[in-house]
mmCIF file of C-alpha atoms and ligand atoms in Angstrom:
data_model
loop_
_atom_site.group_PDB
_atom_site.id
_atom_site.type_symbol
_atom_site.label_atom_id
_atom_site.label_comp_id
_atom_site.label_asym_id
_atom_site.label_seq_id
_atom_site.Cartn_x
_atom_site.Cartn_y
_atom_site.Cartn_z
ATOM 1 C CA UNK A 1 0.000 0.000 0.000
ATOM 2 C CA UNK A 2 1.376 3.424 -0.865
ATOM 3 C CA UNK A 3 -0.533 6.206 0.746
ATOM 4 C CA UNK A 4 0.375 9.672 -0.354
ATOM 5 C CA UNK A 5 -0.325 11.940 2.527
ATOM 6 C CA UNK A 6 1.784 14.601 4.129
ATOM 7 C CA UNK A 7 1.742 15.504 7.788
ATOM 8 C CA UNK A 8 -1.329 17.601 8.495
ATOM 9 C CA UNK A 9 -0.768 21.305 8.060
ATOM 10 C CA UNK A 10 -1.649 23.578 10.932
ATOM 11 C CA UNK A 11 -5.173 24.861 10.500
ATOM 12 C CA UNK A 12 -5.740 28.523 11.199
ATOM 13 C CA UNK A 13 -9.331 29.085 12.087
ATOM 14 C CA UNK A 14 -10.994 32.207 13.334
ATOM 15 C CA UNK A 15 -11.158 32.180 17.106
ATOM 16 C CA UNK A 16 -14.589 31.432 18.515
ATOM 17 C CA UNK A 17 -13.692 33.027 21.812
ATOM 18 C CA UNK A 18 -16.344 35.443 22.973
ATOM 19 C CA UNK A 19 -15.380 39.036 23.578
ATOM 20 C CA UNK A 20 -14.835 39.479 27.252
ATOM 21 C CA UNK A 21 -15.135 42.743 29.111
ATOM 22 C CA UNK A 22 -12.007 43.959 30.850
ATOM 23 C CA UNK A 23 -13.732 43.647 34.196
ATOM 24 C CA UNK A 24 -14.699 40.049 33.534
ATOM 25 C CA UNK A 25 -12.821 37.963 36.081
ATOM 26 C CA UNK A 26 -12.274 35.245 33.508
ATOM 27 C CA UNK A 27 -10.577 37.581 31.043
ATOM 28 C CA UNK A 28 -7.231 36.931 32.726
ATOM 29 C CA UNK A 29 -7.125 33.231 31.882
ATOM 30 C CA UNK A 30 -7.875 31.723 28.511
ATOM 31 C CA UNK A 31 -11.263 30.040 28.603
ATOM 32 C CA UNK A 32 -11.753 26.406 27.717
ATOM 33 C CA UNK A 33 -12.994 25.629 24.194
ATOM 34 C CA UNK A 34 -16.697 26.239 23.531
ATOM 35 C CA UNK A 35 -17.360 22.506 23.341
ATOM 36 C CA UNK A 36 -15.753 21.792 26.702
ATOM 37 C CA UNK A 37 -17.633 24.638 28.376
ATOM 38 C CA UNK A 38 -20.971 23.565 26.931
ATOM 39 C CA UNK A 39 -20.404 19.937 27.952
ATOM 40 C CA UNK A 40 -19.685 21.154 31.491
ATOM 41 C CA UNK A 41 -22.911 23.124 31.492
ATOM 42 C CA UNK A 42 -21.141 26.499 31.523
ATOM 43 C CA UNK A 43 -22.497 29.483 29.584
ATOM 44 C CA UNK A 44 -21.361 29.905 25.965
ATOM 45 C CA UNK A 45 -22.144 32.746 23.536
ATOM 46 C CA UNK A 46 -23.675 30.181 21.157
ATOM 47 C CA UNK A 47 -23.876 26.384 21.070
ATOM 48 C CA UNK A 48 -20.736 24.727 19.717
ATOM 49 C CA UNK A 49 -21.345 22.468 16.710
ATOM 50 C CA UNK A 50 -19.843 19.250 15.349
ATOM 51 C CA UNK A 51 -21.320 16.163 13.694
ATOM 52 C CA UNK A 52 -21.017 12.485 14.522
ATOM 53 C CA UNK A 53 -19.323 10.750 11.571
ATOM 54 C CA UNK A 54 -18.251 14.144 10.242
ATOM 55 C CA UNK A 55 -15.339 12.398 8.492
ATOM 56 C CA UNK A 56 -16.418 9.786 5.991
ATOM 57 C CA UNK A 57 -17.475 8.734 2.554
ATOM 58 C CA UNK A 58 -19.619 11.808 1.839
ATOM 59 C CA UNK A 59 -16.398 13.860 1.671
ATOM 60 C CA UNK A 60 -14.179 13.889 -1.457
ATOM 61 C CA UNK A 61 -10.879 14.006 0.462
ATOM 62 C CA UNK A 62 -11.885 10.902 2.411
ATOM 63 C CA UNK A 63 -12.918 9.062 -0.763
ATOM 64 C CA UNK A 64 -9.596 9.912 -2.433
ATOM 65 C CA UNK A 65 -7.591 8.441 0.451
ATOM 66 C CA UNK A 66 -9.986 5.530 0.830
ATOM 67 C CA UNK A 67 -9.443 4.569 -2.828
ATOM 68 C CA UNK A 68 -5.785 3.895 -1.956
ATOM 69 C CA UNK A 69 -6.262 1.915 1.248
ATOM 70 C CA UNK A 70 -8.694 -0.165 3.259
ATOM 71 C CA UNK A 71 -10.539 1.388 6.181
ATOM 72 C CA UNK A 72 -8.344 -0.428 8.721
ATOM 73 C CA UNK A 73 -5.145 0.603 6.928
ATOM 74 C CA UNK A 74 -6.305 4.211 7.163
ATOM 75 C CA UNK A 75 -6.913 3.793 10.895
ATOM 76 C CA UNK A 76 -3.447 2.261 11.369
ATOM 77 C CA UNK A 77 -1.587 5.213 9.824
ATOM 78 C CA UNK A 78 -1.680 8.166 12.233
ATOM 79 C CA UNK A 79 -0.874 10.762 9.535
ATOM 80 C CA UNK A 80 -3.715 9.432 7.355
ATOM 81 C CA UNK A 81 -6.141 9.198 10.267
ATOM 82 C CA UNK A 82 -5.173 12.749 11.283
ATOM 83 C CA UNK A 83 -5.670 14.054 7.751
ATOM 84 C CA UNK A 84 -9.122 12.474 7.534
ATOM 85 C CA UNK A 85 -9.984 13.848 10.981
ATOM 86 C CA UNK A 86 -9.051 17.377 9.921
ATOM 87 C CA UNK A 87 -10.923 17.459 6.587
ATOM 88 C CA UNK A 88 -14.343 18.400 8.041
ATOM 89 C CA UNK A 89 -12.753 20.875 10.467
ATOM 90 C CA UNK A 90 -11.043 22.742 7.655
ATOM 91 C CA UNK A 91 -13.978 22.490 5.297
ATOM 92 C CA UNK A 92 -16.914 23.335 7.554
ATOM 93 C CA UNK A 93 -15.344 25.157 10.509
ATOM 94 C CA UNK A 94 -16.891 22.824 13.087
ATOM 95 C CA UNK A 95 -15.965 23.438 16.723
ATOM 96 C CA UNK A 96 -14.368 20.025 17.353
ATOM 97 C CA UNK A 97 -12.514 17.209 15.645
ATOM 98 C CA UNK A 98 -13.328 13.558 16.386
ATOM 99 C CA UNK A 99 -10.418 11.219 15.910
ATOM 100 C CA UNK A 100 -10.791 8.940 12.919
ATOM 101 C CA UNK A 101 -11.070 5.337 14.075
ATOM 102 C CA UNK A 102 -13.859 2.891 14.832
ATOM 103 C CA UNK A 103 -15.516 1.591 17.985
ATOM 104 C CA UNK A 104 -14.671 -1.985 16.948
ATOM 105 C CA UNK A 105 -10.874 -1.553 16.915
ATOM 106 C CA UNK A 106 -10.574 -2.536 20.638
ATOM 107 C CA UNK A 107 -12.404 -5.810 19.925
ATOM 108 C CA UNK A 108 -9.661 -6.644 17.427
ATOM 109 C CA UNK A 109 -7.086 -5.723 20.091
ATOM 110 C CA UNK A 110 -8.859 -8.151 22.451
ATOM 111 C CA UNK A 111 -8.316 -11.005 20.044
ATOM 112 C CA UNK A 112 -11.378 -10.927 17.772
ATOM 113 C CA UNK A 113 -10.507 -11.005 14.054
ATOM 114 C CA UNK A 114 -12.100 -7.916 12.413
ATOM 115 C CA UNK A 115 -12.604 -7.123 8.740
ATOM 116 C CA UNK A 116 -14.382 -4.266 7.014
ATOM 117 C CA UNK A 117 -15.953 -5.699 3.896
ATOM 118 C CA UNK A 118 -16.349 -3.420 0.892
ATOM 119 C CA UNK A 119 -19.898 -2.107 1.092
ATOM 120 C CA UNK A 120 -20.851 -4.684 3.733
ATOM 121 C CA UNK A 121 -19.744 -2.958 6.931
ATOM 122 C CA UNK A 122 -17.666 -4.478 9.730
ATOM 123 C CA UNK A 123 -17.510 -8.210 10.431
ATOM 124 C CA UNK A 124 -16.035 -10.041 13.399
ATOM 125 C CA UNK A 125 -15.361 -13.403 11.854
ATOM 126 C CA UNK A 126 -15.378 -15.401 15.122
ATOM 127 C CA UNK A 127 -18.406 -14.147 17.073
ATOM 128 C CA UNK A 128 -18.728 -15.021 20.757
ATOM 129 C CA UNK A 129 -21.684 -17.232 21.624
ATOM 130 C CA UNK A 130 -20.767 -18.960 24.898
ATOM 131 C CA UNK A 131 -18.997 -18.571 28.240
ATOM 132 C CA UNK A 132 -15.782 -20.166 26.979
ATOM 133 C CA UNK A 133 -15.276 -17.722 24.129
ATOM 134 C CA UNK A 134 -16.054 -14.810 26.481
ATOM 135 C CA UNK A 135 -13.388 -16.121 28.880
ATOM 136 C CA UNK A 136 -10.899 -16.279 26.028
ATOM 137 C CA UNK A 137 -11.176 -12.524 25.367
ATOM 138 C CA UNK A 138 -7.953 -10.887 26.456
ATOM 139 C CA UNK A 139 -7.344 -7.435 27.865
ATOM 140 C CA UNK A 140 -5.153 -5.100 25.885
ATOM 141 C CA UNK A 141 -2.650 -2.383 26.501
ATOM 142 C CA UNK A 142 -3.866 0.703 24.586
ATOM 143 C CA UNK A 143 -0.369 2.139 24.275
ATOM 144 C CA UNK A 144 0.868 -1.042 22.649
ATOM 145 C CA UNK A 145 -2.154 -2.271 20.659
ATOM 146 C CA UNK A 146 -3.840 0.989 19.654
ATOM 147 C CA UNK A 147 -0.887 3.359 19.543
ATOM 148 C CA UNK A 148 -1.859 4.623 16.061
ATOM 149 C CA UNK A 149 -5.096 6.102 17.458
ATOM 150 C CA UNK A 150 -3.217 7.774 20.309
ATOM 151 C CA UNK A 151 -0.641 9.122 17.852
ATOM 152 C CA UNK A 152 -3.425 10.381 15.583
ATOM 153 C CA UNK A 153 -4.954 12.254 18.539
ATOM 154 C CA UNK A 154 -1.597 13.882 19.338
ATOM 155 C CA UNK A 155 -1.076 14.847 15.693
ATOM 156 C CA UNK A 156 -4.539 16.366 15.368
ATOM 157 C CA UNK A 157 -4.178 18.203 18.657
ATOM 158 C CA UNK A 158 -0.884 19.728 17.482
ATOM 159 C CA UNK A 159 -2.470 20.806 14.176
ATOM 160 C CA UNK A 160 -5.466 22.602 15.627
ATOM 161 C CA UNK A 161 -5.812 25.876 17.485
ATOM 162 C CA UNK A 162 -6.458 25.538 21.232
ATOM 163 C CA UNK A 163 -10.124 26.382 20.857
ATOM 164 C CA UNK A 164 -10.881 23.429 18.554
ATOM 165 C CA UNK A 165 -10.568 20.346 20.764
ATOM 166 C CA UNK A 166 -10.158 16.713 19.756
ATOM 167 C CA UNK A 167 -12.800 14.255 20.919
ATOM 168 C CA UNK A 168 -11.764 10.711 21.808
ATOM 169 C CA UNK A 169 -14.290 7.897 21.802
ATOM 170 C CA UNK A 170 -15.150 4.274 22.459
ATOM 171 C CA UNK A 171 -18.111 1.977 21.992
ATOM 172 C CA UNK A 172 -20.394 1.428 24.981
ATOM 173 C CA UNK A 173 -19.963 -2.037 26.503
ATOM 174 C CA UNK A 174 -23.429 -3.236 25.451
ATOM 175 C CA UNK A 175 -23.041 -1.961 21.883
ATOM 176 C CA UNK A 176 -19.605 -3.612 21.648
ATOM 177 C CA UNK A 177 -21.174 -6.795 23.005
ATOM 178 C CA UNK A 178 -23.783 -6.747 20.225
ATOM 179 C CA UNK A 179 -21.007 -6.730 17.609
ATOM 180 C CA UNK A 180 -18.973 -9.335 19.510
ATOM 181 C CA UNK A 181 -21.958 -11.703 19.668
ATOM 182 C CA UNK A 182 -23.688 -10.996 16.334
ATOM 183 C CA UNK A 183 -20.429 -10.567 14.418
ATOM 184 C CA UNK A 184 -21.954 -7.778 12.316
ATOM 185 C CA UNK A 185 -24.772 -5.218 12.231
ATOM 186 C CA UNK A 186 -28.134 -6.992 12.484
ATOM 187 C CA UNK A 187 -31.649 -5.661 12.822
ATOM 188 C CA UNK A 188 -33.069 -7.827 15.597
ATOM 189 C CA UNK A 189 -29.998 -8.840 17.654
ATOM 190 C CA UNK A 190 -31.334 -12.397 17.831
ATOM 191 C CA UNK A 191 -28.063 -13.958 19.049
ATOM 192 C CA UNK A 192 -27.477 -11.250 21.659
ATOM 193 C CA UNK A 193 -30.968 -11.554 23.057
ATOM 194 C CA UNK A 194 -30.839 -15.351 22.988
ATOM 195 C CA UNK A 195 -27.600 -15.268 25.003
ATOM 196 C CA UNK A 196 -28.999 -12.670 27.385
ATOM 197 C CA UNK A 197 -32.012 -14.886 28.164
ATOM 198 C CA UNK A 198 -30.276 -18.272 28.033
ATOM 199 C CA UNK A 199 -27.178 -17.309 29.991
ATOM 200 C CA UNK A 200 -27.538 -13.857 31.588
ATOM 201 C CA UNK A 201 -24.405 -14.418 33.654
ATOM 202 C CA UNK A 202 -22.223 -14.787 30.574
ATOM 203 C CA UNK A 203 -23.814 -11.725 28.980
ATOM 204 C CA UNK A 204 -23.030 -9.697 32.112
ATOM 205 C CA UNK A 205 -19.485 -11.017 32.178
ATOM 206 C CA UNK A 206 -19.000 -10.012 28.563
ATOM 207 C CA UNK A 207 -20.298 -6.486 29.233
ATOM 208 C CA UNK A 208 -18.145 -6.205 32.377
ATOM 209 C CA UNK A 209 -15.022 -7.363 30.566
ATOM 210 C CA UNK A 210 -15.572 -4.923 27.703
ATOM 211 C CA UNK A 211 -16.194 -2.124 30.207
ATOM 212 C CA UNK A 212 -12.949 -2.833 32.076
ATOM 213 C CA UNK A 213 -10.944 -2.745 28.828
ATOM 214 C CA UNK A 214 -12.612 0.499 27.775
ATOM 215 C CA UNK A 215 -11.423 2.422 30.846
ATOM 216 C CA UNK A 216 -7.672 2.483 30.042
ATOM 217 C CA UNK A 217 -8.489 2.920 26.354
ATOM 218 C CA UNK A 218 -10.345 6.194 27.066
ATOM 219 C CA UNK A 219 -7.853 7.274 29.730
ATOM 220 C CA UNK A 220 -4.984 6.993 27.253
ATOM 221 C CA UNK A 221 -6.938 8.992 24.664
ATOM 222 C CA UNK A 222 -7.330 11.802 27.192
ATOM 223 C CA UNK A 223 -3.604 11.615 28.010
ATOM 224 C CA UNK A 224 -2.836 11.819 24.283
ATOM 225 C CA UNK A 225 -4.778 15.097 24.096
ATOM 226 C CA UNK A 226 -8.509 14.340 23.779
ATOM 227 C CA UNK A 227 -10.449 17.127 25.543
ATOM 228 C CA UNK A 228 -13.790 15.302 25.598
ATOM 229 C CA UNK A 229 -14.570 11.581 25.567
ATOM 230 C CA UNK A 230 -17.707 10.166 23.961
ATOM 231 C CA UNK A 231 -19.096 6.675 24.442
ATOM 232 C CA UNK A 232 -21.338 5.423 21.619
ATOM 233 C CA UNK A 233 -24.300 3.285 22.681
ATOM 234 C CA UNK A 234 -25.906 2.861 19.289
ATOM 235 C CA UNK A 235 -27.801 -0.328 20.199
ATOM 236 C CA UNK A 236 -29.023 0.581 23.701
ATOM 237 C CA UNK A 237 -32.512 1.166 22.305
ATOM 238 C CA UNK A 238 -32.828 -2.471 21.238
ATOM 239 C CA UNK A 239 -33.320 -3.330 24.918
ATOM 240 C CA UNK A 240 -36.320 -2.839 27.192
ATOM 241 C CA UNK A 241 -35.951 -0.405 30.053
ATOM 242 C CA UNK A 242 -35.538 -3.281 32.531
ATOM 243 C CA UNK A 243 -32.978 -5.083 30.394
ATOM 244 C CA UNK A 244 -31.065 -1.819 29.872
ATOM 245 C CA UNK A 245 -30.846 -1.380 33.656
ATOM 246 C CA UNK A 246 -29.681 -4.954 34.090
ATOM 247 C CA UNK A 247 -27.357 -5.457 31.127
ATOM 248 C CA UNK A 248 -26.222 -2.051 29.832
ATOM 249 C CA UNK A 249 -26.185 0.338 32.805
ATOM 250 C CA UNK A 250 -23.570 -1.510 34.930
ATOM 251 C CA UNK A 251 -21.023 -1.439 32.089
ATOM 252 C CA UNK A 252 -21.588 2.275 31.511
ATOM 253 C CA UNK A 253 -21.119 2.983 35.212
ATOM 254 C CA UNK A 254 -17.861 1.035 35.179
ATOM 255 C CA UNK A 255 -16.609 3.017 32.176
ATOM 256 C CA UNK A 256 -17.521 6.518 33.358
ATOM 257 C CA UNK A 257 -16.645 5.851 36.998
ATOM 258 C CA UNK A 258 -13.352 4.213 36.055
ATOM 259 C CA UNK A 259 -12.231 6.987 33.727
ATOM 260 C CA UNK A 260 -13.204 9.697 36.213
ATOM 261 C CA UNK A 261 -11.430 7.900 39.027
ATOM 262 C CA UNK A 262 -8.259 7.394 36.992
ATOM 263 C CA UNK A 263 -8.028 10.942 35.633
ATOM 264 C CA UNK A 264 -9.255 12.859 38.684
ATOM 265 C CA UNK A 265 -9.183 16.628 38.168
ATOM 266 C CA UNK A 266 -7.752 16.144 34.667
ATOM 267 C CA UNK A 267 -10.862 14.238 33.553
ATOM 268 C CA UNK A 268 -12.400 15.829 30.444
ATOM 269 C CA UNK A 269 -16.183 15.938 30.014
ATOM 270 C CA UNK A 270 -17.638 12.459 29.501
ATOM 271 C CA UNK A 271 -20.450 12.162 26.953
ATOM 272 C CA UNK A 272 -22.870 9.290 26.408
ATOM 273 C CA UNK A 273 -24.489 8.905 22.998
ATOM 274 C CA UNK A 274 -27.540 6.768 23.624
ATOM 275 C CA UNK A 275 -29.765 5.891 20.684
ATOM 276 C CA UNK A 276 -33.411 4.881 20.958
ATOM 277 C CA UNK A 277 -33.680 5.327 24.720
ATOM 278 C CA UNK A 278 -36.268 8.136 24.934
ATOM 279 C CA UNK A 279 -38.525 5.786 26.921
ATOM 280 C CA UNK A 280 -36.093 5.882 29.876
ATOM 281 C CA UNK A 281 -34.084 9.031 29.287
ATOM 282 C CA UNK A 282 -34.496 10.078 32.926
ATOM 283 C CA UNK A 283 -32.363 7.054 33.962
ATOM 284 C CA UNK A 284 -29.356 8.061 31.862
ATOM 285 C CA UNK A 285 -27.723 10.370 34.461
ATOM 286 C CA UNK A 286 -27.267 7.223 36.590
ATOM 287 C CA UNK A 287 -24.516 6.180 34.148
ATOM 288 C CA UNK A 288 -22.233 8.894 35.561
ATOM 289 C CA UNK A 289 -21.713 10.711 32.239
ATOM 290 C CA UNK A 290 -21.553 14.519 32.277
ATOM 291 C CA UNK A 291 -23.491 15.075 29.070
ATOM 292 C CA UNK A 292 -25.895 13.174 26.855
ATOM 293 C CA UNK A 293 -26.029 12.966 23.095
ATOM 294 C CA UNK A 294 -29.571 12.088 22.059
ATOM 295 C CA UNK A 295 -31.377 10.984 18.909
ATOM 296 C CA UNK A 296 -34.116 12.954 17.155
ATOM 297 C CA UNK A 297 -37.136 11.271 18.707
ATOM 298 C CA UNK A 298 -37.786 14.057 21.212
ATOM 299 C CA UNK A 299 -37.273 17.798 20.839
ATOM 300 C CA UNK A 300 -33.832 18.618 22.281
ATOM 301 C CA UNK A 301 -35.406 20.786 25.001
ATOM 302 C CA UNK A 302 -37.732 17.978 26.104
ATOM 303 C CA UNK A 303 -34.789 15.575 26.267
ATOM 304 C CA UNK A 304 -32.829 18.060 28.385
ATOM 305 C CA UNK A 305 -35.734 18.348 30.782
ATOM 306 C CA UNK A 306 -36.059 14.567 31.156
ATOM 307 C CA UNK A 307 -32.306 14.439 31.755
ATOM 308 C CA UNK A 308 -32.753 16.775 34.721
ATOM 309 C CA UNK A 309 -31.199 19.723 32.890
ATOM 310 C CA UNK A 310 -27.880 17.924 32.208
ATOM 311 C CA UNK A 311 -25.881 19.174 29.202
ATOM 312 C CA UNK A 312 -27.245 17.744 25.949
ATOM 313 C CA UNK A 313 -25.926 17.238 22.466
ATOM 314 C CA UNK A 314 -27.990 16.684 19.358
ATOM 315 C CA UNK A 315 -30.233 16.033 17.685
ATOM 316 C CA UNK A 316 -31.118 16.821 14.075
ATOM 317 C CA UNK A 317 -32.299 13.755 12.172
ATOM 318 C CA UNK A 318 -29.397 12.996 9.765
ATOM 319 C CA UNK A 319 -31.860 12.428 6.912
ATOM 320 C CA UNK A 320 -32.872 16.103 7.222
ATOM 321 C CA UNK A 321 -29.541 16.894 5.535
ATOM 322 C CA UNK A 322 -30.999 15.476 2.308
ATOM 323 C CA UNK A 323 -33.699 18.195 2.307
ATOM 324 C CA UNK A 324 -33.420 21.544 0.486
ATOM 325 C CA UNK A 325 -30.979 23.894 2.232
ATOM 326 C CA UNK A 326 -33.677 26.291 3.452
ATOM 327 C CA UNK A 327 -35.386 23.334 5.149
ATOM 328 C CA UNK A 328 -32.057 22.269 6.723
ATOM 329 C CA UNK A 329 -31.680 25.801 8.112
ATOM 330 C CA UNK A 330 -35.278 25.971 9.355
ATOM 331 C CA UNK A 331 -35.070 22.561 11.063
ATOM 332 C CA UNK A 332 -31.758 23.548 12.670
ATOM 333 C CA UNK A 333 -33.382 26.731 14.013
ATOM 334 C CA UNK A 334 -36.330 24.718 15.294
ATOM 335 C CA UNK A 335 -33.945 22.409 17.146
ATOM 336 C CA UNK A 336 -32.078 25.354 18.688
ATOM 337 C CA UNK A 337 -35.320 27.146 19.572
ATOM 338 C CA UNK A 338 -36.292 24.223 21.813
ATOM 339 C CA UNK A 339 -33.242 24.947 24.024
ATOM 340 C CA UNK A 340 -33.082 28.729 23.533
ATOM 341 C CA UNK A 341 -31.588 30.494 26.572
ATOM 342 C CA UNK A 342 -30.349 27.279 28.197
ATOM 343 C CA UNK A 343 -26.745 26.499 29.064
ATOM 344 C CA UNK A 344 -25.183 23.124 28.273
ATOM 345 C CA UNK A 345 -26.173 22.703 24.633
ATOM 346 C CA UNK A 346 -24.047 21.257 21.821
ATOM 347 C CA UNK A 347 -25.494 21.189 18.309
ATOM 348 C CA UNK A 348 -25.053 17.877 16.519
ATOM 349 C CA UNK A 349 -27.083 15.265 14.667
ATOM 350 C CA UNK A 350 -29.160 12.552 16.317
ATOM 351 C CA UNK A 351 -26.905 9.930 14.678
ATOM 352 C CA UNK A 352 -23.961 9.929 12.274
ATOM 353 C CA UNK A 353 -23.771 11.683 8.889
ATOM 354 C CA UNK A 354 -25.128 9.273 6.269
ATOM 355 C CA UNK A 355 -23.321 8.223 3.102
ATOM 356 C CA UNK A 356 -24.418 10.449 0.218
ATOM 357 C CA UNK A 357 -25.187 13.467 2.405
ATOM 358 C CA UNK A 358 -24.577 16.659 0.393
ATOM 359 C CA UNK A 359 -21.626 18.522 1.996
ATOM 360 C CA UNK A 360 -23.485 21.814 1.340
ATOM 361 C CA UNK A 361 -26.213 20.670 3.735
ATOM 362 C CA UNK A 362 -23.603 20.022 6.447
ATOM 363 C CA UNK A 363 -22.251 23.524 5.815
ATOM 364 C CA UNK A 364 -25.754 25.022 6.051
ATOM 365 C CA UNK A 365 -26.303 23.221 9.374
ATOM 366 C CA UNK A 366 -22.977 24.434 10.796
ATOM 367 C CA UNK A 367 -23.487 28.010 9.554
ATOM 368 C CA UNK A 368 -27.011 28.174 10.938
ATOM 369 C CA UNK A 369 -25.804 27.144 14.410
ATOM 370 C CA UNK A 370 -22.944 29.638 14.286
ATOM 371 C CA UNK A 371 -25.353 32.424 13.334
ATOM 372 C CA UNK A 372 -27.660 31.612 16.255
HETATM 373 O O1 CP3 B 401 -17.368 10.262 13.695
HETATM 374 C C1 CP3 B 401 -16.298 10.252 13.088
HETATM 375 O O2 CP3 B 401 -16.088 10.944 12.085
HETATM 376 C C2 CP3 B 401 -15.156 9.423 13.664
HETATM 377 C C3 CP3 B 401 -15.010 8.093 13.180
HETATM 378 C C4 CP3 B 401 -16.039 6.998 13.475
HETATM 379 C C5 CP3 B 401 -16.275 5.930 12.574
HETATM 380 N N1 CP3 B 401 -17.112 5.042 13.196
HETATM 381 C C6 CP3 B 401 -15.658 5.792 11.257
HETATM 382 C C7 CP3 B 401 -16.209 4.830 10.282
HETATM 383 C C8 CP3 B 401 -16.819 6.781 14.613
HETATM 384 C C9 CP3 B 401 -16.985 7.634 15.871
HETATM 385 C C10 CP3 B 401 -17.480 5.522 14.421
HETATM 386 C C11 CP3 B 401 -18.355 4.921 15.442
HETATM 387 C C12 CP3 B 401 -19.057 3.674 15.127
HETATM 388 N N2 CP3 B 401 -18.623 2.616 14.352
HETATM 389 C C13 CP3 B 401 -20.309 3.305 15.689
HETATM 390 C C14 CP3 B 401 -21.102 4.129 16.696
HETATM 391 C C15 CP3 B 401 -21.806 5.271 16.075
HETATM 392 C C16 CP3 B 401 -22.788 4.892 15.004
HETATM 393 O O3 CP3 B 401 -22.577 5.359 13.870
HETATM 394 O O4 CP3 B 401 -23.744 4.188 15.303
HETATM 395 C C17 CP3 B 401 -20.647 2.042 15.183
HETATM 396 C C18 CP3 B 401 -21.910 1.251 15.492
HETATM 397 C C19 CP3 B 401 -19.572 1.613 14.343
HETATM 398 C C20 CP3 B 401 -19.420 0.324 13.620
HETATM 399 C C21 CP3 B 401 -19.341 0.520 12.176
HETATM 400 N N3 CP3 B 401 -18.232 1.017 11.511
HETATM 401 C C22 CP3 B 401 -20.330 0.229 11.198
HETATM 402 C C23 CP3 B 401 -21.699 -0.338 11.503
HETATM 403 C C24 CP3 B 401 -19.780 0.552 9.959
HETATM 404 C C25 CP3 B 401 -20.415 0.289 8.617
HETATM 405 C C26 CP3 B 401 -21.412 1.310 8.252
HETATM 406 C C27 CP3 B 401 -20.770 2.373 7.448
HETATM 407 O O5 CP3 B 401 -21.074 3.558 7.657
HETATM 408 O O6 CP3 B 401 -19.970 2.004 6.553
HETATM 409 C C28 CP3 B 401 -18.480 1.087 10.175
HETATM 410 C C29 CP3 B 401 -17.534 1.590 9.154
HETATM 411 C C30 CP3 B 401 -17.016 2.966 9.328
HETATM 412 N N4 CP3 B 401 -16.675 3.554 10.511
HETATM 413 C C31 CP3 B 401 -16.742 3.884 8.262
HETATM 414 C C32 CP3 B 401 -16.253 5.047 8.857
HETATM 415 C C33 CP3 B 401 -15.791 6.301 8.165
HETATM 416 C C34 CP3 B 401 -16.903 3.604 6.779
HETATM 417 C C35 CP3 B 401 -15.708 2.800 6.351
HETATM 418 C C36 CP3 B 401 -15.458 2.807 4.869
HETATM 419 O O7 CP3 B 401 -14.873 3.775 4.357
HETATM 420 O O8 CP3 B 401 -15.809 1.809 4.236
#
């Protein structure tokens, strides 16, 4: 494989820092980036904006690099991963970068063979279906097994101005478990739910083991320069409320509690993306996350209320970006209107940018938030 990519150039972006009055006590010290302040629930002059899956196949720069390498090869080369991470920041002026990687990389580091099939999505070729295969999962040392991601974070951090932070991420234990057991994306999670009913103890052990491995993985991302950490629980909504409490919540508590404990005062804001869980949104603060990224099923303001006023991130339906640009702008305004005047708001989508999304629609979304 010959990838032609140079080290990422430093990006000079206009500062988003608000104008501070001379008598403002905070004027003396540089304030944290907009994203970090919003995720902590502190006031910001406008909501910061970024998009889940902001780097990907809808962007020409990504497609050009992707035509020379497989997805996993791109992830393994820090300069390539950094370049892909920076493309949407340079192009759209979003307020954060999210390191280019995938939630399934740690499963490979734990001993599960992983392939990304052309057009077919990820596949773990030896799915776990019983206690013995769960026992065989090994822990991993992030600095040894996933050093390219940590190096990519450091590279991106060094290429961006201080006010555009890098976000690190991991899969939520239950969502990782769905891939470990199903082996690929499935609609009904038949194998996961069969295991959960047949052998709940093994299911809990799997979730616990994945949670314990996720703690050092996120900790090392923060040490490499990530200024926020997001945990993706894409499949949480496949569970009932009771099953979520029993099988998903303990793993999330281990992850957030473990990271916070390890990093102490240096812990960046911890964000939980939880999809399809509007029916028990009020339980989410029990996970120990600082902020919650929600899907589009409720107005953002209603979600914030159910979450007890915690900082929220979201939640435009990603398919809205296929609408005419004036509709994109109007829907973005509608979303922001539902949280008007509140602190602790980050503008984002309710799920990742879809393949085929027009980049102009992403720009319209970003510009509309920045004008708010
Ligand atoms: O957000 C970003 O820009 C950072 C990178 C990122 C990717 N995946 C890159 C990627 C992040 C944060 C993820 C998270 C992820 N990966 C999740 C959780 C969030 C979500 O979208 O639900 C999940 C469930 C996965 C697993 C995964 N990876 C699937 C199901 C697929 C196939 C679907 C698809 O979009 O192709 C992937 C592949 C993947 N991950 C691609 C990218 C850019 C496409 C790879 C390619 O070029 O072929």
